[in-house]
Coordinates of C-alpha atoms in Angstrom, one line a residue:
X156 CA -20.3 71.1 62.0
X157 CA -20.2 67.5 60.9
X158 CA -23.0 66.6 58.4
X159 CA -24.4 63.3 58.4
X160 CA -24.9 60.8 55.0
X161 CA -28.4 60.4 54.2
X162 CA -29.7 56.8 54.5
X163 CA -30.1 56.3 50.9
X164 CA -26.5 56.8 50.7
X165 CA -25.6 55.1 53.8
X166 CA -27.6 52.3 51.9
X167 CA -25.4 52.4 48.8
X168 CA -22.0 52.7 50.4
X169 CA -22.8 49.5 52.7
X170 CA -24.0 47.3 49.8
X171 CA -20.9 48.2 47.7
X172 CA -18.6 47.2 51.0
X173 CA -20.5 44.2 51.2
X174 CA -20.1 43.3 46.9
X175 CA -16.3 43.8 47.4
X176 CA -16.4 41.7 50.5
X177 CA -17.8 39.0 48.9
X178 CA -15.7 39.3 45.5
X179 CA -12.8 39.3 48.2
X180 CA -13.9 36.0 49.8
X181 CA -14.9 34.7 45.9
X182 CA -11.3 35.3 44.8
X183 CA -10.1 33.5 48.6
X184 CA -11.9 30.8 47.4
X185 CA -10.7 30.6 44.2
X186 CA -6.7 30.5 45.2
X187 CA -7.6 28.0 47.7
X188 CA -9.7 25.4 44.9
X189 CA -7.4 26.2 41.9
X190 CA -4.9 23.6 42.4
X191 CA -8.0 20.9 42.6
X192 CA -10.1 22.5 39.6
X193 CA -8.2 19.8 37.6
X194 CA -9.0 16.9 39.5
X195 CA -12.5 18.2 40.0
X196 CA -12.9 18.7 36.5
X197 CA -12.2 14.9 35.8
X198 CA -14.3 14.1 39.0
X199 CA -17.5 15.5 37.3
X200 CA -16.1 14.3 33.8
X201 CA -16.5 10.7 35.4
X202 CA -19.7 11.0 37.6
X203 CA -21.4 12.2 34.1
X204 CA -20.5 10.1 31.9
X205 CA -20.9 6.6 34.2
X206 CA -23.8 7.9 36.3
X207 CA -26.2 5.0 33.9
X208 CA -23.0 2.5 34.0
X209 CA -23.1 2.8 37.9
X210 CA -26.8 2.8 38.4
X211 CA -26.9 -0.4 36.7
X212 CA -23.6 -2.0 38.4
X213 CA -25.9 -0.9 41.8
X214 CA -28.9 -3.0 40.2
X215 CA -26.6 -5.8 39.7
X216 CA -25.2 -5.7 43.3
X217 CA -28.6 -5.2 44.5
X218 CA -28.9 -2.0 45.8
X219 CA -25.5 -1.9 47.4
X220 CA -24.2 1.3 46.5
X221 CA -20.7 1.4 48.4
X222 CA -20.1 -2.0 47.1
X223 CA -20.4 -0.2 43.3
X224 CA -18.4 2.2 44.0
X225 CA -15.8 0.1 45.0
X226 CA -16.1 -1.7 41.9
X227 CA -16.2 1.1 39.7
X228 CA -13.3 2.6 41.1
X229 CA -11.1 -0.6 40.8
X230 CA -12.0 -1.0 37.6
X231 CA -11.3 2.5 36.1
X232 CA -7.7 2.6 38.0
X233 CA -7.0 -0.3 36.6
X234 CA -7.9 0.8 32.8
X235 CA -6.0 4.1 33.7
X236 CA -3.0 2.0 35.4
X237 CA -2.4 -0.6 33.4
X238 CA -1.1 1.9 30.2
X239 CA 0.6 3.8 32.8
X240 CA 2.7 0.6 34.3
X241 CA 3.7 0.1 30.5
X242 CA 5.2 3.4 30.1
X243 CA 7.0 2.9 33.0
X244 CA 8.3 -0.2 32.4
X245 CA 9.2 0.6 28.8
X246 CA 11.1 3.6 30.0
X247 CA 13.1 1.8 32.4
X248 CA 14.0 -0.7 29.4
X249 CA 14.9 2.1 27.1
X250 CA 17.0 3.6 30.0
X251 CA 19.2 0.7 30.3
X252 CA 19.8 0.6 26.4
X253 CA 20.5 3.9 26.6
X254 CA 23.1 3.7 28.9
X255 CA 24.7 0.6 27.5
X256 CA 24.5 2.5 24.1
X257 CA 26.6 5.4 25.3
X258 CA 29.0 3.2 27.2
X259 CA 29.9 1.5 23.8
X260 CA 30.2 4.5 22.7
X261 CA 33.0 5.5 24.7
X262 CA 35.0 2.4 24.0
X263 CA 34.5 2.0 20.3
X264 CA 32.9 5.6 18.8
X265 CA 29.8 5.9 17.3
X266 CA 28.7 3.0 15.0
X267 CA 27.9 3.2 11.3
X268 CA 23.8 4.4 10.2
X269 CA 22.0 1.2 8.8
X270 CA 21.4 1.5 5.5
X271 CA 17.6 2.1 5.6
X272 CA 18.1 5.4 7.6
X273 CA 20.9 6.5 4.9
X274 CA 18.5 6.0 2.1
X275 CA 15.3 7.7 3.6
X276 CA 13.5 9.9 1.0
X277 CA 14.3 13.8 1.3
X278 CA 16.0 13.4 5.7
X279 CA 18.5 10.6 4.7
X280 CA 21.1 12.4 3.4
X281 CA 21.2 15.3 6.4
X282 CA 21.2 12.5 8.9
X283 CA 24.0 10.9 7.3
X284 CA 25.6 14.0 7.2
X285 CA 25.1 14.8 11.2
X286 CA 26.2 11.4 12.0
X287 CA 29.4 11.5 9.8
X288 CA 30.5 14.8 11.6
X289 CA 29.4 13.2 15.2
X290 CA 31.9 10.9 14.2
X291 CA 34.4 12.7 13.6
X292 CA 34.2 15.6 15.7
X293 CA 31.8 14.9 18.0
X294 CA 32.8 17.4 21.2
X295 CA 32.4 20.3 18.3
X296 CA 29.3 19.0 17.2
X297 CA 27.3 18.8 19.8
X298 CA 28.4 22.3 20.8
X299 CA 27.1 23.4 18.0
X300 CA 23.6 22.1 18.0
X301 CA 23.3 21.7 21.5
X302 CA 20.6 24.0 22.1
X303 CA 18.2 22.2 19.8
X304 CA 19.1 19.0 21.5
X305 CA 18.5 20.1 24.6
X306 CA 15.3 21.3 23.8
X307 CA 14.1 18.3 22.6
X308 CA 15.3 16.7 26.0
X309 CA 13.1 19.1 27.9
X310 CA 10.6 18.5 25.5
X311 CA 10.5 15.3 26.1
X312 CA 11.1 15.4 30.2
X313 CA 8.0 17.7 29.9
X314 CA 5.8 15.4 27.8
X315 CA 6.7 12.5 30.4
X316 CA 6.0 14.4 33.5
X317 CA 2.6 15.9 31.5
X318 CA 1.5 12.4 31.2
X319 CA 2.0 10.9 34.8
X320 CA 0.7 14.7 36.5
X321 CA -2.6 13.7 34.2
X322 CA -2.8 10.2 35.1
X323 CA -2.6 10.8 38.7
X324 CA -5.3 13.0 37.9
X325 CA -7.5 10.8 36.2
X326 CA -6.8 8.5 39.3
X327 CA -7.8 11.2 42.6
X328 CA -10.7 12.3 39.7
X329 CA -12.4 8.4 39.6
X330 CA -12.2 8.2 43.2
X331 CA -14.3 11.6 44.2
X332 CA -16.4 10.7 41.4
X333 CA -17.1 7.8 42.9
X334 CA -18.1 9.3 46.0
X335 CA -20.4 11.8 43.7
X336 CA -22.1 8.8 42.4
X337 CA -22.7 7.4 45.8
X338 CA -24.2 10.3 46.7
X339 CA -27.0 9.9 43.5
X340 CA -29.2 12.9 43.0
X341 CA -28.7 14.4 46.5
X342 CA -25.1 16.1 45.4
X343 CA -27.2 17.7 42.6
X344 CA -29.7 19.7 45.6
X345 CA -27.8 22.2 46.4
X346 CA -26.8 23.2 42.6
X347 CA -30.3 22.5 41.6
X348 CA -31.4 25.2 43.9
X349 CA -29.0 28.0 43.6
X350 CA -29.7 27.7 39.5
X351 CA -33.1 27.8 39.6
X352 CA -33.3 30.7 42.4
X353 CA -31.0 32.7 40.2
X354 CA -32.6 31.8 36.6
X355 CA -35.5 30.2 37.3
X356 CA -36.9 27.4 37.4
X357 CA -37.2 26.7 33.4
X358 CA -33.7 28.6 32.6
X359 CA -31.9 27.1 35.7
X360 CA -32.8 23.0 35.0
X361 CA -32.4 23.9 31.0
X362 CA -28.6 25.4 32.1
X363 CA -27.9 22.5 34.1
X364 CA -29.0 19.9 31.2
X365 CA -26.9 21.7 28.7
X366 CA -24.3 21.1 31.2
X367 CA -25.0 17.4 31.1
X368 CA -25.3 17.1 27.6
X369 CA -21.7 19.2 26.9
X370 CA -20.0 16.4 29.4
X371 CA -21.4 13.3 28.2
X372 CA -21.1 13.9 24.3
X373 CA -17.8 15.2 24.4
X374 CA -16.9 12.0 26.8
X375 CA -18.9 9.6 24.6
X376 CA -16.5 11.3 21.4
X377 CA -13.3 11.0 23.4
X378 CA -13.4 7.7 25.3
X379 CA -15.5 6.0 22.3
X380 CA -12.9 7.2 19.7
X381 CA -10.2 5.7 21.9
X382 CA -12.0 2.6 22.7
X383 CA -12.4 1.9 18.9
X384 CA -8.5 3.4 18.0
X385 CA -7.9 0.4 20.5
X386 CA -9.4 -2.2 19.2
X387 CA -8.7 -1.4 15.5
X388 CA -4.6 -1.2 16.7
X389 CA -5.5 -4.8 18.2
X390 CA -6.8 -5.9 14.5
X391 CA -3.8 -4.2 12.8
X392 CA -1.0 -5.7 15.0
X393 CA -2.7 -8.9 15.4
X394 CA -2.1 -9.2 11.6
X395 CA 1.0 -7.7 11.4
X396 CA 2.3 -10.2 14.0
X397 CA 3.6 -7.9 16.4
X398 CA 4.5 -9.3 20.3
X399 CA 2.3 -7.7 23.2
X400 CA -0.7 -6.2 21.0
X401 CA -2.7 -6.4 23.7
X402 CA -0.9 -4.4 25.9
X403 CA 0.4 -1.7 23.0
X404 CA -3.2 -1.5 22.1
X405 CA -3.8 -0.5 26.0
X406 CA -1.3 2.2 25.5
X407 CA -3.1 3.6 22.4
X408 CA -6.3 4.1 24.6
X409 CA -4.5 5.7 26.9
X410 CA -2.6 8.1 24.6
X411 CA -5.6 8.5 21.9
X412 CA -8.1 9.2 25.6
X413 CA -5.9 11.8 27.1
X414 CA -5.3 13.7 23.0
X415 CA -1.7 12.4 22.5
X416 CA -2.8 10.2 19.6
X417 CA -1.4 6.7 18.4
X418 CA 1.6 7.8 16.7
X419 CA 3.9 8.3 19.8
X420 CA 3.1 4.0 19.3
X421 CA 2.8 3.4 16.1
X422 CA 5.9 5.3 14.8
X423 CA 8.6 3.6 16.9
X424 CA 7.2 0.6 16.1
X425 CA 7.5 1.1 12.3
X426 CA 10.9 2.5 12.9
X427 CA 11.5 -0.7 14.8
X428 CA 10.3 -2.9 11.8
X429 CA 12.3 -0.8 9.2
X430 CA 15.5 -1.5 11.4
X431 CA 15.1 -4.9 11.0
X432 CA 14.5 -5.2 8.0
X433 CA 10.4 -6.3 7.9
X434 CA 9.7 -4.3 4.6
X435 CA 6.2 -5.8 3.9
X436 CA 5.3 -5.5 7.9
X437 CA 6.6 -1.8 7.2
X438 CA 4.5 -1.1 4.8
X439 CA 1.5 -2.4 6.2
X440 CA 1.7 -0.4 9.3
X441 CA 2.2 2.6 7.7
X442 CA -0.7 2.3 5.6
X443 CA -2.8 1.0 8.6
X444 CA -1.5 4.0 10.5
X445 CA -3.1 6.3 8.0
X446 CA -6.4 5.0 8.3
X447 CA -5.9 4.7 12.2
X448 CA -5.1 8.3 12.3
X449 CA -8.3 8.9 9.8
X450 CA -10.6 7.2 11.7
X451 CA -9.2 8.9 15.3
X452 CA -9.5 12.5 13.2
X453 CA -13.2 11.6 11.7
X454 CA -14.9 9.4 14.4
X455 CA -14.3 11.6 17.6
X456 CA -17.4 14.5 15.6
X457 CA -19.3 12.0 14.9
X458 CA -20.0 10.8 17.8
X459 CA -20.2 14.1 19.9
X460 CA -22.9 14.9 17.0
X461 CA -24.9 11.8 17.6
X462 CA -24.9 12.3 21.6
X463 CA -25.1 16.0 21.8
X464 CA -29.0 15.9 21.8
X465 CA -30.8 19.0 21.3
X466 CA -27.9 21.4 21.3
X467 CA -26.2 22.1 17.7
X468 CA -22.8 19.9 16.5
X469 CA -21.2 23.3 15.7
X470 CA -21.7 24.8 19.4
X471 CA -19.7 21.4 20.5
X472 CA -17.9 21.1 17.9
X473 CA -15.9 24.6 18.1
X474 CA -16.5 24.0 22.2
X475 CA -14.6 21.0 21.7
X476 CA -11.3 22.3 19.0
X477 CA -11.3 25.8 21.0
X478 CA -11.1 24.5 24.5
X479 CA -8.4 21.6 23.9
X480 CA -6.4 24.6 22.3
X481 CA -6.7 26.9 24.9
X482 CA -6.4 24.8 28.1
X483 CA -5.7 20.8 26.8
X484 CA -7.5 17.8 27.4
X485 CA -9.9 19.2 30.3
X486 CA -9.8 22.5 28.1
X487 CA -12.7 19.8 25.2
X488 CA -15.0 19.5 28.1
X489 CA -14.3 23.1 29.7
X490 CA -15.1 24.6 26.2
X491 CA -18.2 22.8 25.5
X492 CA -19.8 23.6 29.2
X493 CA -18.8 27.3 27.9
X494 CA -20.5 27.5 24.4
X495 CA -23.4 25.2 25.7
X496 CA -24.5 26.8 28.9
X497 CA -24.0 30.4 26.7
X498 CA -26.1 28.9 23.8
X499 CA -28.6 27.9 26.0
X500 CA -29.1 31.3 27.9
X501 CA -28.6 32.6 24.6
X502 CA -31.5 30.6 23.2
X503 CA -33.3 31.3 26.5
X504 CA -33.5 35.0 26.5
X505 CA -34.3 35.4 22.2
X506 CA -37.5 32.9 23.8
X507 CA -38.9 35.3 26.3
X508 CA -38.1 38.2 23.7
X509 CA -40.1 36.4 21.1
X510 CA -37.4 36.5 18.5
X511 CA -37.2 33.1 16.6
X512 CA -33.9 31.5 15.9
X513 CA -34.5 31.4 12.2
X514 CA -35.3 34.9 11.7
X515 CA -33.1 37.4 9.7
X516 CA -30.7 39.8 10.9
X517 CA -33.1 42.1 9.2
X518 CA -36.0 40.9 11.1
X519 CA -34.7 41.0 14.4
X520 CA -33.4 43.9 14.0
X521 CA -37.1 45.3 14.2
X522 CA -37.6 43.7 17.6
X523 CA -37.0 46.1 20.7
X524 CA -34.6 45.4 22.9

């Protein structure tokens, strides 16, 4: 005799098929986006931080939006391009040397270490050593510390390839945002109403402000602390009399904007002066590269502290440091959204509870839960 479930449990058992159903779909949807979430990520990075640069470029255009966003995508491509065409370029140059290098090589041996690399403080002497033995031995050499040389190859295939899949990121990331900031306010319905008919309306249009404040401090930090790296390169190479500072200065905006930092510039280039034998430029550079990487260590806080608003410099702040660790350069704004939008719920529920954010453990302790 078959016995049939009662209705309450009927209930139960369809609700739960339908919450796995819908996890199921969630986690469809997820394989499907996860290749663009980086893209995206840059995509709202942009629309956020230029919304006011693009709603004035519209003014100026008078009204014309498509026209702006034409504009504004040109013009960010080319900032992103023009550092990359440099790289490039300077790779292909350094291949070439490369190769003639190693063909002299094979016809006349390995040539003699300048003097300046022989009399380095403290590594001098153990790359004099290297070379002598590369010299004379150099098939058993290399065998022997091949594995660290090839790991610095991979390393730096790796960096390269890093650089270019984040560049073309930056570049498929301006051109959605640009269709975001066509768009204006209506793109923002659709979130605006699924917040506030999940939190409410107070919690929902506080969550999504948090949201906006995380994006644009931390990008007002990172692209204003790699604008002003820029132009105090510029200054410092201008005086030092180096060739092309304008375009190496380009490059530092580019490497200081995507976390890389000036030195992958500025210490070829005082290797470069050291080889030929510039010892005041030298010096110079190396000094102005310590208070280049000072001011790219100290500014970036400050400004994410003076554009974060109402929300506290240490939420950012460890937003910012924990998120680059964990998942790089996206991983600053990633990690601020995190600790923002949880701070602000945070804040948001201790509210409706009554419980003051400056009282004591003690005190709150005393407040039911």
């Amino acid at each position: 005799m078959s016995k049939s479930f009662p209705s309450n449990s009927r209930s139960m058992i369809e609700t739960i098929l339908v919450v796995l159903l819908l996890l199921s779909l969630l986690l469809a949807v997820y394989d499907v986006l996860r290749v663009f979430f980086g893209v995206l990520t840059f995509a709202l990075i942009f629309s956020v931080s230029f919304t006011g640069a693009f709603e004035w470029l519209v003014r100026l255009v008078r009204g014309r939006r498509v026209l702006a966003a034409v504009i504004y995508t040109i013009l960010l491509i080319a900032i992103i391009a023009l550092p990359i065409t440099l790289i490039i370029s300077a790779l292909r140059h350094h291949v070439r040397e490369a190769i003639g290098w190693m063909n002299d090589i094979k016809a006349n041996g390995l040539p003699p270490l300048p003097k300046w690399i022989t009399n380095l403080p403290l590594a001098g002497e153990d790359i004099s050593s290297f070379w002598q033995q590369l010299q004379n031995s150099p098939r058993e050499t290399i065998a022997t510390h091949g594995e660290p040389i090839r790991t610095a190859l991979r390393h730096i295939l790796t960096s390269g390839a890093g650089m270019v899949g984040t560049a073309l990121q930056f570049i498929a990331g301006i051109v959605i945002s640009a269709f975001l900031l066509v768009s204006g306010d209506k793109v923002m319905h659709p979130i605006k109403a699924v917040t506030v008919h999940l939190l409410g309306r107070r919690d929902g249009l506080s969550l999504i402000q948090a949201t906006t404040v995380a994006i644009r401090s931390v990008s007002i930090g990172v692209m204003g602390t790699a604008f002003i790296a820029s132009i105090i390169s510029y200054i410092g190479l201008l005086i030092a009399g180096i060739h092309l500072a304008i375009l190496l200065s380009a490059l530092i905006f580019f490497l200081v904007l995507i976390q890389l930092g000036p030195l992958a510039v500025w210490v070829p280039l005082v290797i470069w002066m050291a080889s030929q034998g510039h010892t005041g430029t030298t010096i110079f550079l190396i000094i102005y590269g310590v208070a280049l990487l000072i001011v790219d260590g100290l500014l970036k806080p400050v400004l994410i502290a003076k554009s974060g608003g109402k929300l506290p410099f240490l939420v950012l702040f460890l937003g910012v440091v924990g998120g680059l660790a964990a998942w790089g350069f996206t991983g600053m704004f990633k990690g601020a959204i995190i600790l923002s939008v949880s701070y602000t719920l945070f804040d948001s529920w201790l509210e409706r509870r009554n419980v003051p954010m400056t009282m004591t453990p003690h005190q709150r302790s005393d407040v039911p839960l």
